[in-house]
Amino acid sequence: MNKLLQAKTSFTAHSTPFAALCFVALVAGGCASPSYTITPQMQARAASENPTPPTDDEFPALDSAKWQQGSFPSLEALRTMRTGMGKDQVRGLLGFPHFSEGLAGVREWNYIFHFRTGAGPEYITCQYMVRFNADVLTHGMYWKGAGCADMLKSAPAAAKSIATVQPAVVPAKTTLGADGLFRFDGRSLADLLPEGRHKLDALAHDIRSSVRSVNAIKVTGHTDRLGSKTYNEGLSLARANTVRDYLVQAGVPAQTMQVQGKGESEPKVHCAQTRRAELIDCLAPNRRVDIEVFAEK
């Protein structure tokens, strides 16, 4: 321990201020490796993994945090989180982790996030864990705290306020089959098929040109019943987030968008085929993304 202290003292005493600052950030954030290129193959590996979620006991104790005050995160930043993201990208959205995670080979970052519950100073506190795979890309994001995960499902404040003052409108609903949108088991922007991009471009054009005022747009992902419930919920939400991000890039107002993943809970068809290939084909209508546009024409 004394040798480590002497080494740290020697480094900060004889290094430039910039180098010393980098060393402090290194120790605090567990960001031992420099930036690296993320390839589609690496992202595909991260998307294909299905790690076991942590138990509440696996989250670090709040009083062990390096920065115990935590922070008030941007909901949009949290909604942008995906599998297949590098540490630089996560740090750009969420900042440095609030716990001292280590120096090298760090595979887990932990945060303390607060969310306002009203106009006053009241808020709830949540813990957020980001886990990285062997390629040092995100392959799991987890919450600890009652109602914490639901914060990301809440409608943006702007959309809520509009909904309270505008008359109710009938939503125009578009259903896009996931098999035509994404590569097999895909969920990211990189996994969108050319056919899927064409459909989303056409939908974005229709939204921009055919309505006078958009109140809200609800994007809901669905999966079939194959796979675990937890995996399907994560896949459906990730696909809905990707569709939302693509529509925003195509000019649809981000503040109107609401995203949710229903997993396998709302099937359109029920199938009993025993051969897997036939069962997958039969369940295709359940693998979909619904887009509902609440607007005045």
XYZ file of N, CA and C in Angstrom, residues 88-227:
420
model
N -16.151 4.902 -24.090
C -16.146 6.322 -24.434
C -17.571 6.817 -24.672
N -18.374 6.001 -25.355
C -19.741 6.387 -25.675
C -20.608 6.441 -24.418
N -20.433 5.460 -23.533
C -21.194 5.451 -22.281
C -20.814 6.655 -21.428
N -19.506 6.929 -21.350
C -19.032 8.061 -20.553
C -19.577 9.379 -21.111
N -19.674 9.475 -22.435
C -20.206 10.687 -23.043
C -21.668 10.920 -22.701
N -22.413 9.841 -22.497
C -23.833 9.970 -22.164
C -24.068 10.133 -20.666
N -23.368 9.346 -19.854
C -23.685 9.252 -18.427
C -22.617 9.845 -17.514
N -21.442 10.163 -18.053
C -20.357 10.628 -17.210
C -19.581 9.458 -16.626
N -18.611 9.780 -15.764
C -17.825 8.743 -15.120
C -18.678 7.987 -14.103
N -18.400 6.706 -13.883
C -19.136 5.967 -12.853
C -18.893 6.574 -11.474
N -19.833 6.379 -10.576
C -19.773 7.008 -9.255
C -19.036 6.161 -8.223
N -18.625 4.969 -8.613
C -17.879 4.093 -7.723
C -16.480 3.879 -8.302
N -15.514 3.634 -7.429
C -14.162 3.331 -7.884
C -14.152 1.900 -8.400
N -14.104 1.756 -9.727
C -14.302 0.446 -10.322
C -13.008 -0.345 -10.501
N -11.852 0.297 -10.418
C -10.603 -0.421 -10.616
C -9.771 0.218 -11.711
N -8.635 -0.414 -12.035
C -7.687 0.171 -12.977
C -7.724 -0.475 -14.352
N -7.770 -1.806 -14.421
C -7.653 -2.484 -15.713
C -8.633 -3.644 -15.779
N -9.056 -3.972 -16.995
C -9.958 -5.098 -17.184
C -11.313 -4.897 -16.548
N -11.749 -3.645 -16.406
C -13.007 -3.351 -15.722
C -14.184 -3.756 -16.599
N -15.085 -4.546 -16.078
C -16.229 -5.032 -16.842
C -17.558 -4.555 -16.274
N -17.498 -3.608 -15.330
C -18.747 -3.157 -14.704
C -18.600 -1.725 -14.219
N -19.558 -0.868 -14.573
C -19.639 0.502 -14.070
C -20.948 0.657 -13.316
N -20.888 1.403 -12.210
C -22.072 1.609 -11.377
C -22.312 3.102 -11.149
N -23.597 3.465 -11.158
C -23.993 4.855 -11.010
C -25.078 4.996 -9.939
N -25.171 6.210 -9.378
C -26.269 6.600 -8.493
C -27.031 7.713 -9.203
N -28.286 7.458 -9.567
C -29.080 8.428 -10.311
C -30.309 8.843 -9.508
N -30.646 10.117 -9.601
C -31.830 10.658 -8.933
C -32.827 11.141 -9.992
N -34.111 10.971 -9.686
C -35.165 11.404 -10.593
C -36.190 12.222 -9.825
N -36.515 13.400 -10.333
C -37.513 14.262 -9.709
C -38.889 13.602 -9.768
N -39.650 13.776 -8.706
C -41.000 13.213 -8.652
C -42.078 14.281 -8.778
N -41.695 15.548 -8.852
C -42.665 16.628 -8.981
C -41.960 17.949 -9.134
N -42.699 19.027 -8.905
C -42.124 20.363 -9.079
C -41.195 20.749 -7.931
N -41.354 20.133 -6.761
C -40.541 20.472 -5.598
C -39.197 19.765 -5.617
N -38.520 19.748 -4.461
C -37.184 19.145 -4.397
C -37.192 17.625 -4.252
N -38.370 16.992 -4.122
C -38.428 15.561 -3.876
C -37.896 14.765 -5.073
N -37.239 13.660 -4.773
C -36.753 12.786 -5.841
C -36.587 11.377 -5.304
N -36.501 10.415 -6.227
C -36.187 9.038 -5.854
C -34.766 8.734 -6.295
N -34.116 7.808 -5.606
C -32.738 7.437 -5.907
C -32.699 6.013 -6.442
N -31.970 5.831 -7.523
C -31.862 4.530 -8.173
C -30.384 4.204 -8.405
N -30.094 2.925 -8.464
C -28.759 2.497 -8.869
C -28.824 1.918 -10.274
N -27.789 2.186 -11.049
C -27.745 1.766 -12.449
C -26.407 1.089 -12.698
N -26.460 -0.111 -13.239
C -25.249 -0.889 -13.506
C -25.108 -1.122 -15.006
N -23.901 -0.885 -15.518
C -23.576 -1.169 -16.917
C -22.491 -2.246 -16.922
N -22.752 -3.334 -17.617
C -21.759 -4.398 -17.715
C -21.226 -4.494 -19.139
N -19.932 -4.819 -19.240
C -19.247 -4.899 -20.517
C -18.798 -6.336 -20.772
N -18.772 -6.716 -22.052
C -18.357 -8.072 -22.402
C -16.845 -8.136 -22.655
N -16.399 -9.244 -23.236
C -14.966 -9.430 -23.459
C -14.402 -8.434 -24.463
N -15.255 -7.886 -25.355
C -14.823 -6.861 -26.306
C -14.891 -5.459 -25.701
N -15.239 -5.372 -24.421
C -15.417 -4.107 -23.703
C -16.520 -3.278 -24.365
N -17.599 -3.953 -24.730
C -18.806 -3.300 -25.223
C -19.956 -3.645 -24.285
N -20.900 -2.731 -24.150
C -22.031 -2.973 -23.266
C -22.827 -4.183 -23.736
N -23.176 -5.047 -22.791
C -24.085 -6.149 -23.114
C -25.123 -6.354 -22.020
N -25.243 -5.368 -21.124
C -26.285 -5.428 -20.107
C -26.351 -4.142 -19.315
N -27.576 -3.602 -19.160
C -27.816 -2.411 -18.349
C -28.937 -2.745 -17.376
N -28.719 -2.467 -16.090
C -29.636 -2.960 -15.067
C -29.935 -1.883 -14.025
N -31.142 -1.976 -13.432
C -31.588 -1.024 -12.408
C -31.781 -1.724 -11.067
N -31.556 -0.981 -10.008
C -31.935 -1.407 -8.660
C -32.741 -0.283 -8.037
N -33.945 -0.614 -7.579
C -34.815 0.385 -6.979
C -36.219 0.285 -7.548
N -37.216 0.367 -6.672
C -38.608 0.230 -7.097
C -38.983 1.338 -8.076
N -39.508 0.938 -9.235
C -39.979 1.908 -10.221
C -38.893 2.585 -11.028
N -37.633 2.221 -10.826
C -36.545 2.923 -11.508
C -36.565 2.675 -13.020
N -36.714 1.412 -13.414
C -36.727 1.116 -14.846
C -37.902 1.790 -15.541
N -38.997 1.990 -14.807
C -40.188 2.602 -15.408
C -39.982 4.072 -15.724
N -38.957 4.699 -15.145
C -38.730 6.112 -15.422
C -38.466 6.344 -16.907
N -37.818 5.370 -17.567
C -37.512 5.529 -18.984
C -38.733 5.303 -19.864
N -39.760 4.687 -19.294
C -40.968 4.446 -20.081
C -41.940 5.608 -20.003
N -41.672 6.538 -19.116
C -42.574 7.675 -18.945
C -42.529 8.559 -20.169
N -43.667 9.156 -20.487
C -43.727 10.074 -21.623
C -42.917 11.312 -21.319
N -42.206 11.870 -22.295
C -41.502 13.127 -22.077
C -42.451 14.208 -21.592
N -41.932 15.133 -20.771
C -42.781 16.165 -20.173
C -43.515 16.969 -21.241
N -42.840 17.254 -22.343
C -43.478 18.052 -23.394
C -44.686 17.323 -23.966
N -44.537 16.012 -24.179
C -45.651 15.255 -24.731
C -46.796 15.181 -23.739
N -46.474 15.053 -22.428
C -47.528 14.998 -21.422
C -48.302 16.305 -21.375
N -47.581 17.427 -21.419
C -48.258 18.706 -21.312
C -49.140 18.956 -22.524
N -48.682 18.554 -23.701
C -49.499 18.711 -24.894
C -50.757 17.883 -24.795
N -50.599 16.642 -24.265
C -51.754 15.755 -24.180
C -52.815 16.306 -23.241
N -52.425 17.116 -22.271
C -53.404 17.635 -21.317
C -54.170 18.827 -21.864
N -53.617 19.527 -22.836
C -54.290 20.724 -23.324
C -54.914 20.538 -24.703
N -54.509 19.502 -25.439
C -55.058 19.271 -26.755
C -56.216 18.290 -26.665
N -57.195 18.391 -27.538
C -58.269 17.411 -27.563
C -57.737 16.051 -27.972
N -58.443 15.019 -27.521
C -58.018 13.665 -27.845
C -58.114 13.431 -29.347
N -57.142 12.705 -29.893
C -57.142 12.403 -31.316
C -56.989 10.896 -31.486
N -57.488 10.390 -32.574
C -57.401 8.960 -32.849
C -56.022 8.653 -33.429
N -55.301 7.692 -32.848
C -53.960 7.415 -33.356
C -53.991 6.682 -34.693
N -53.056 7.016 -35.549
C -52.835 6.258 -36.775
C -51.756 5.226 -36.463
N -52.071 3.955 -36.622
C -51.165 2.895 -36.191
C -50.533 2.207 -37.398
N -49.210 2.074 -37.351
C -48.472 1.356 -38.379
C -47.739 0.204 -37.715
N -47.873 -0.986 -38.281
C -47.178 -2.159 -37.752
C -46.141 -2.623 -38.766
N -44.894 -2.718 -38.323
C -43.800 -3.167 -39.173
C -43.269 -4.490 -38.636
N -43.223 -5.503 -39.494
C -42.699 -6.799 -39.078
C -41.217 -6.720 -38.776
N -40.824 -7.252 -37.634
C -39.416 -7.179 -37.234
C -38.518 -7.945 -38.193
N -39.041 -9.012 -38.822
C -38.219 -9.803 -39.733
C -37.821 -9.002 -40.964
N -38.648 -8.022 -41.345
C -38.306 -7.174 -42.477
C -37.507 -5.949 -42.088
N -37.456 -5.670 -40.782
C -36.723 -4.500 -40.302
C -35.282 -4.826 -39.948
N -35.088 -5.947 -39.225
C -33.782 -6.242 -38.637
C -33.207 -7.555 -39.164
N -31.894 -7.637 -39.143
C -31.251 -8.929 -39.331
C -31.688 -9.864 -38.209
N -31.479 -11.165 -38.393
C -31.908 -12.143 -37.396
C -31.340 -11.801 -36.021
N -32.221 -11.670 -35.054
C -31.874 -11.374 -33.667
C -31.222 -9.997 -33.517
N -31.295 -9.154 -34.562
C -30.678 -7.838 -34.504
C -31.551 -6.837 -33.767
N -30.908 -5.749 -33.316
C -31.641 -4.745 -32.548
C -31.091 -3.329 -32.724
N -29.900 -3.166 -33.287
C -29.265 -1.856 -33.369
C -29.488 -1.227 -34.744
N -29.063 0.027 -34.870
C -29.151 0.703 -36.164
C -28.362 -0.053 -37.225
N -27.241 -0.634 -36.821
C -26.418 -1.386 -37.771
C -27.120 -2.652 -38.253
N -28.119 -3.116 -37.508
C -28.842 -4.343 -37.861
C -30.050 -4.086 -38.756
N -30.387 -2.827 -39.016
C -31.528 -2.537 -39.869
C -31.250 -2.983 -41.296
N -32.215 -3.685 -41.897
C -32.092 -4.131 -43.273
C -32.441 -2.992 -44.233
N -31.951 -3.037 -45.465
C -32.317 -2.001 -46.441
C -33.833 -1.853 -46.585
N -34.547 -2.964 -46.593
C -36.007 -2.900 -46.686
C -36.591 -2.162 -45.486
N -36.042 -2.450 -44.299
C -36.523 -1.784 -43.096
C -36.247 -0.299 -43.114
N -35.065 0.108 -43.570
C -34.729 1.535 -43.665
C -35.665 2.245 -44.640
N -35.986 1.584 -45.741
C -36.895 2.190 -46.724
C -38.271 2.421 -46.107
N -38.754 1.439 -45.366
C -40.069 1.581 -44.732
C -40.073 2.706 -43.698
N -39.008 2.810 -42.929
C -38.937 3.856 -41.914
C -38.797 5.232 -42.548
N -38.054 5.308 -43.650
C -37.951 6.587 -44.360
C -39.324 7.038 -44.862
N -40.082 6.084 -45.403
C -41.417 6.413 -45.913
C -42.342 6.839 -44.778
N -42.248 6.146 -43.640
C -43.084 6.493 -42.497
C -42.727 7.881 -41.972
N -41.434 8.189 -41.865
C -41.011 9.506 -41.393
C -41.509 10.603 -42.327
N -41.457 10.345 -43.625
C -41.953 11.330 -44.595
C -43.447 11.555 -44.412
N -44.197 10.475 -44.214
C -45.647 10.602 -44.018
C -45.961 11.401 -42.755
N -45.218 11.143 -41.684
C -45.467 11.856 -40.427
C -45.183 13.344 -40.596
N -44.081 13.662 -41.269
C -43.700 15.066 -41.429
C -44.643 15.830 -42.351
N -45.169 15.154 -43.367
C -45.901 15.877 -44.407
C -47.417 15.801 -44.295
N -47.959 14.807 -43.583
C -49.396 14.596 -43.635
C -50.143 15.045 -42.391
N -49.427 15.518 -41.377
C -50.101 15.955 -40.160
C -49.707 17.389 -39.828
N -50.632 18.106 -39.185
C -50.378 19.504 -38.822
C -49.647 19.623 -37.495
N -50.044 18.826 -36.527
C -49.455 18.925 -35.192
C -49.374 17.537 -34.571
N -48.167 17.074 -34.282
C -47.964 15.767 -33.662
C -48.016 15.917 -32.153
N -48.964 15.236 -31.515
C -49.055 15.269 -30.056
C -48.081 14.296 -29.407
N -48.058 13.090 -29.921
C -47.177 12.068 -29.366
C -47.061 10.928 -30.361
N -45.931 10.242 -30.315
C -45.707 9.047 -31.130
C -45.251 7.941 -30.190
N -46.001 6.862 -30.188
C -45.683 5.729 -29.314
C -45.089 4.605 -30.153
N -43.878 4.178 -29.789
C -43.201 3.086 -30.484
C -43.111 1.902 -29.525
N -43.709 0.773 -29.926
C -43.786 -0.397 -29.043
C -43.201 -1.615 -29.739
N -42.212 -2.230 -29.112
C -41.604 -3.437 -29.661
C -42.252 -4.688 -29.097
N -42.351 -5.724 -29.930
C -42.924 -7.018 -29.541
C -42.026 -8.139 -30.065
N -42.017 -9.261 -29.362
C -41.286 -10.451 -29.818
C -42.216 -11.656 -29.813
N -41.718 -12.782 -30.328
C -42.454 -14.029 -30.175
C -42.111 -14.642 -28.812
N -42.616 -15.831 -28.548
C -42.426 -16.446 -27.225
C -41.148 -17.260 -27.109
N -40.381 -17.379 -28.184
C -39.134 -18.133 -28.126
C -38.078 -17.341 -27.360
N -37.361 -18.005 -26.472
C -36.383 -17.309 -25.637
C -36.971 -16.967 -24.281
